[in-house]
Amino acid sequence: MEFVLIAIAILVVALLVGVSLLVGRGRRTTRLDADDAAGTTLTRPRPPQPTTDSAPPPALGGATAADLYTGPPAPPEAPVELPPAEPEPGLVFETPLPSAGRLVRLRSRLARSQSSLGRGLLTVLAREKLTEDDWEEVEETLLAADVGISATTQIVQRLRTQTLVLATASGADLRSLVVRELTAVLGPDLDRTLATDRHDGLPAVILVVGVNGAGKTTTVGKIARVLVGDGKSVLLGAADTFRAAAADQLETWGERVGVLTVRGREGGDPASVAFEAVRTGAEAEVDAVLVDTAGRLHTKSGLMDELGKIKRVVEKQAPVSEVLLVLDATTGQNGIVQARVFTEAAHVTGIVLTKLDGTAKGGIVVSVQRELGIPVKLIGLGEGPDDLAPFEPEAFAEAIVG
């Protein structure tokens, strides 16, 4: 009996020891698994990659597979054609069209704005018998278009004479007559070329002046496009240091056609900016330097004196080839007063007439030339970047008459 009890006790102890061992093993396995889940990354080994330098395994007797092969030679491998390399990203500059013939392309805009002048003249002259009232109507039509008194008188006198000769003229003959007389008062013999050629190793210097709101900075940008389109190298000088963002605006125009811009700090000395622009242009050997000046009222003598200072400072670097006055065509006869004051201050050599597509007063072209003897060299016929055209008297007259 005692032996049985001892055997049972030994069996119970053995069972307890076995259970404790199983529990301990399970706890150790769970802890390791928890440690692995805490963020340890397992890296699987990559299979070995074949290399071009490794030789094929030798065959029996030290011979390779190539030595044992007795069949025909393998064809040569075809060369691998690589795709063409993509060009590196860079700036793409616009290439404006040459300025020649621009006015012909833009004549429809001019014809729309000036139709009242041409249509009014042809309507009266086509009447069977012209009376004094009819000739007064012709005068009123010309004066309303800002042609000016002296030019109007000349045109009417010549038309009176010619219509007597062409008493039974057709509509086409009358049209040719009006075009011829308008062309005559537009100054076809005036020199309208822009001085943009280098001289004595220095660039041509073009100062652009005008009153506030005439579209001066935009016009400078468009002139740059005209010159680039004609094959000239250009540098811009942002000497309008008073108007906020004027330099940024000019720089944007230059960037579009690959033209550099020299600028200064806002509110700085405009004469020093103009001087630096010309100096930089001379070093870069460009053909022309275009200098944009701040808009100023012609009634402010101090501002006009400053314009003269800019011109004198620039001429220490290179002579000024052109002083272009930007006039808003919608100002009419007031533009003549502006031109007279600017001419006294800076010796204007040419007129740029803007916004001509938005007014019926195209006769300002005639009056400003006759009053001051300054040729209109460029005209603006829209807001597009290439809507600035060299002025051509006959094409202008043709567009007006329609």
Coordinates of C-alpha atoms in Angstrom, one line a residue, residues 154-337:
Q154 CA -4.6 122.9 -98.9
I155 CA -6.6 119.7 -99.4
V156 CA -9.8 121.6 -100.2
Q157 CA -8.2 123.9 -102.7
R158 CA -6.6 121.0 -104.6
L159 CA -9.8 119.0 -104.5
R160 CA -11.7 121.9 -106.0
T161 CA -9.3 122.2 -108.9
Q162 CA -9.1 118.4 -109.5
T163 CA -12.9 117.8 -109.4
L164 CA -13.4 120.5 -112.1
V165 CA -11.0 118.6 -114.3
L166 CA -12.6 115.3 -113.5
A167 CA -16.2 116.5 -113.9
T168 CA -17.4 113.1 -115.0
A169 CA -15.0 111.0 -113.0
S170 CA -15.9 107.6 -111.8
G171 CA -15.9 106.4 -108.2
A172 CA -12.5 104.8 -108.7
D173 CA -11.1 108.1 -110.1
L174 CA -12.4 110.0 -107.1
R175 CA -11.0 107.5 -104.7
S176 CA -7.5 107.8 -106.3
L177 CA -7.8 111.6 -106.1
V178 CA -8.5 111.6 -102.4
V179 CA -5.7 109.1 -101.7
R180 CA -3.3 111.2 -103.7
E181 CA -4.1 114.4 -101.9
L182 CA -4.1 112.8 -98.4
T183 CA -0.7 111.3 -99.2
A184 CA 0.7 114.7 -100.2
V185 CA -0.2 116.3 -96.8
L186 CA 1.2 113.3 -94.9
G187 CA 4.8 114.3 -95.8
P188 CA 5.9 111.4 -98.0
D189 CA 9.4 112.9 -98.3
L190 CA 10.1 113.0 -94.6
D191 CA 12.8 110.6 -93.3
R192 CA 11.1 108.0 -91.2
T193 CA 13.9 105.5 -90.7
L194 CA 15.0 104.7 -87.2
A195 CA 18.6 105.3 -86.4
T196 CA 19.5 101.8 -85.1
D197 CA 22.9 101.2 -86.6
R198 CA 26.1 101.1 -84.6
H199 CA 28.4 104.1 -85.1
D200 CA 32.1 104.4 -84.3
G201 CA 32.0 101.1 -82.3
L202 CA 29.1 102.3 -80.1
P203 CA 25.4 101.2 -80.1
A204 CA 22.6 103.4 -81.3
V205 CA 20.9 105.0 -78.3
I206 CA 17.1 105.6 -78.4
L207 CA 15.4 107.5 -75.6
V208 CA 11.7 107.1 -75.4
V209 CA 9.8 109.9 -73.7
G210 CA 6.1 110.9 -73.2
V211 CA 3.4 111.9 -70.7
N212 CA 1.8 109.6 -68.2
G213 CA -0.7 107.1 -69.7
A214 CA 0.4 107.3 -73.3
G215 CA 1.5 103.6 -73.3
K216 CA 5.2 104.4 -73.2
T217 CA 6.7 101.3 -71.5
T218 CA 4.5 99.0 -73.7
T219 CA 5.7 100.9 -76.7
V220 CA 9.3 100.4 -75.8
G221 CA 8.7 96.7 -75.5
K222 CA 7.0 96.7 -79.0
I223 CA 9.9 98.7 -80.5
A224 CA 12.3 96.1 -79.2
R225 CA 10.2 93.4 -81.0
V226 CA 10.3 95.5 -84.2
L227 CA 14.1 95.7 -84.0
V228 CA 14.6 92.0 -83.1
G229 CA 12.3 91.1 -86.0
D230 CA 14.5 93.1 -88.3
G231 CA 17.6 91.3 -87.1
K232 CA 19.0 93.8 -84.6
S233 CA 20.5 93.0 -81.2
V234 CA 18.9 95.1 -78.5
L235 CA 19.4 96.0 -74.8
L236 CA 16.7 97.7 -72.7
G237 CA 17.2 100.3 -70.0
A238 CA 14.5 100.7 -67.4
A239 CA 15.0 104.3 -66.4
D240 CA 11.4 104.7 -65.2
T241 CA 12.2 104.3 -61.6
F242 CA 9.2 106.1 -60.2
R243 CA 6.2 104.0 -61.4
A244 CA 5.7 100.9 -59.5
A245 CA 6.5 97.7 -61.5
A246 CA 7.6 99.7 -64.6
A247 CA 10.9 97.8 -64.6
D248 CA 9.2 94.5 -64.1
Q249 CA 6.9 95.2 -67.1
L250 CA 9.8 96.2 -69.3
E251 CA 11.8 93.1 -68.2
T252 CA 8.9 90.9 -69.2
W253 CA 8.8 92.4 -72.7
G254 CA 12.5 91.8 -73.0
E255 CA 12.4 88.2 -71.8
R256 CA 9.9 87.2 -74.5
V257 CA 12.4 88.0 -77.3
G258 CA 15.6 87.2 -75.4
V259 CA 16.6 90.8 -74.7
L260 CA 18.4 91.8 -71.5
T261 CA 17.2 94.6 -69.3
V262 CA 19.3 96.9 -67.1
R263 CA 17.3 98.2 -64.1
G264 CA 17.9 100.0 -60.8
R265 CA 16.2 100.2 -57.5
E266 CA 12.7 101.7 -57.3
G267 CA 12.9 105.5 -56.7
G268 CA 16.5 105.6 -57.8
D269 CA 18.2 108.1 -60.1
P270 CA 16.9 107.5 -63.6
A271 CA 20.0 109.2 -65.2
S272 CA 22.3 106.7 -63.6
V273 CA 20.2 103.7 -64.8
A274 CA 20.2 105.1 -68.4
F275 CA 24.0 105.7 -68.1
E276 CA 24.6 102.1 -66.9
A277 CA 22.3 100.7 -69.7
V278 CA 24.3 102.4 -72.4
R279 CA 27.6 101.4 -70.8
T280 CA 26.5 97.7 -70.6
G281 CA 25.2 97.9 -74.2
A282 CA 28.5 99.2 -75.4
E283 CA 30.4 96.4 -73.7
A284 CA 28.0 93.8 -75.1
E285 CA 28.4 95.4 -78.6
V286 CA 24.6 95.4 -79.2
D287 CA 23.2 97.3 -82.1
A288 CA 20.8 99.5 -80.1
V289 CA 20.0 100.5 -76.5
L290 CA 16.3 101.4 -75.8
V291 CA 15.9 103.6 -72.7
D292 CA 12.4 103.9 -71.2
T293 CA 12.0 107.1 -69.2
A294 CA 9.4 108.0 -66.6
G295 CA 6.1 109.6 -67.8
R296 CA 6.0 113.3 -67.0
L297 CA 3.5 116.1 -67.5
H298 CA 4.7 118.6 -70.1
T299 CA 3.5 121.4 -67.8
K300 CA 6.0 120.5 -65.0
S301 CA 9.2 122.3 -65.8
G302 CA 11.2 120.4 -63.1
L303 CA 10.4 117.1 -64.7
M304 CA 11.2 118.4 -68.1
D305 CA 14.6 119.6 -66.9
E306 CA 15.3 116.1 -65.5
L307 CA 14.7 114.7 -69.0
G308 CA 17.3 117.0 -70.4
K309 CA 19.7 115.8 -67.6
I310 CA 19.1 112.1 -68.6
K311 CA 20.0 113.0 -72.2
R312 CA 23.2 114.8 -71.2
V313 CA 24.4 112.0 -68.9
V314 CA 23.8 109.3 -71.5
E315 CA 25.8 111.3 -74.1
K316 CA 28.9 110.9 -71.9
Q317 CA 28.8 107.2 -73.0
A318 CA 27.4 107.5 -76.5
P319 CA 25.6 110.0 -78.6
V320 CA 21.8 109.8 -78.6
S321 CA 20.6 108.6 -82.0
E322 CA 16.9 109.0 -81.5
V323 CA 14.5 110.7 -79.1
L324 CA 11.0 109.2 -79.7
L325 CA 8.0 110.9 -78.3
V326 CA 5.0 108.6 -77.6
L327 CA 1.7 110.4 -78.2
D328 CA -1.8 109.1 -77.5
A329 CA -3.8 109.7 -80.7
T330 CA -6.9 110.1 -78.7
T331 CA -5.6 113.4 -77.2
G332 CA -6.0 115.2 -80.5
Q333 CA -4.6 118.7 -80.8
N334 CA -3.3 118.6 -77.2
G335 CA -0.7 116.2 -78.5
I336 CA 0.8 119.0 -80.5
V337 CA 1.3 121.1 -77.4

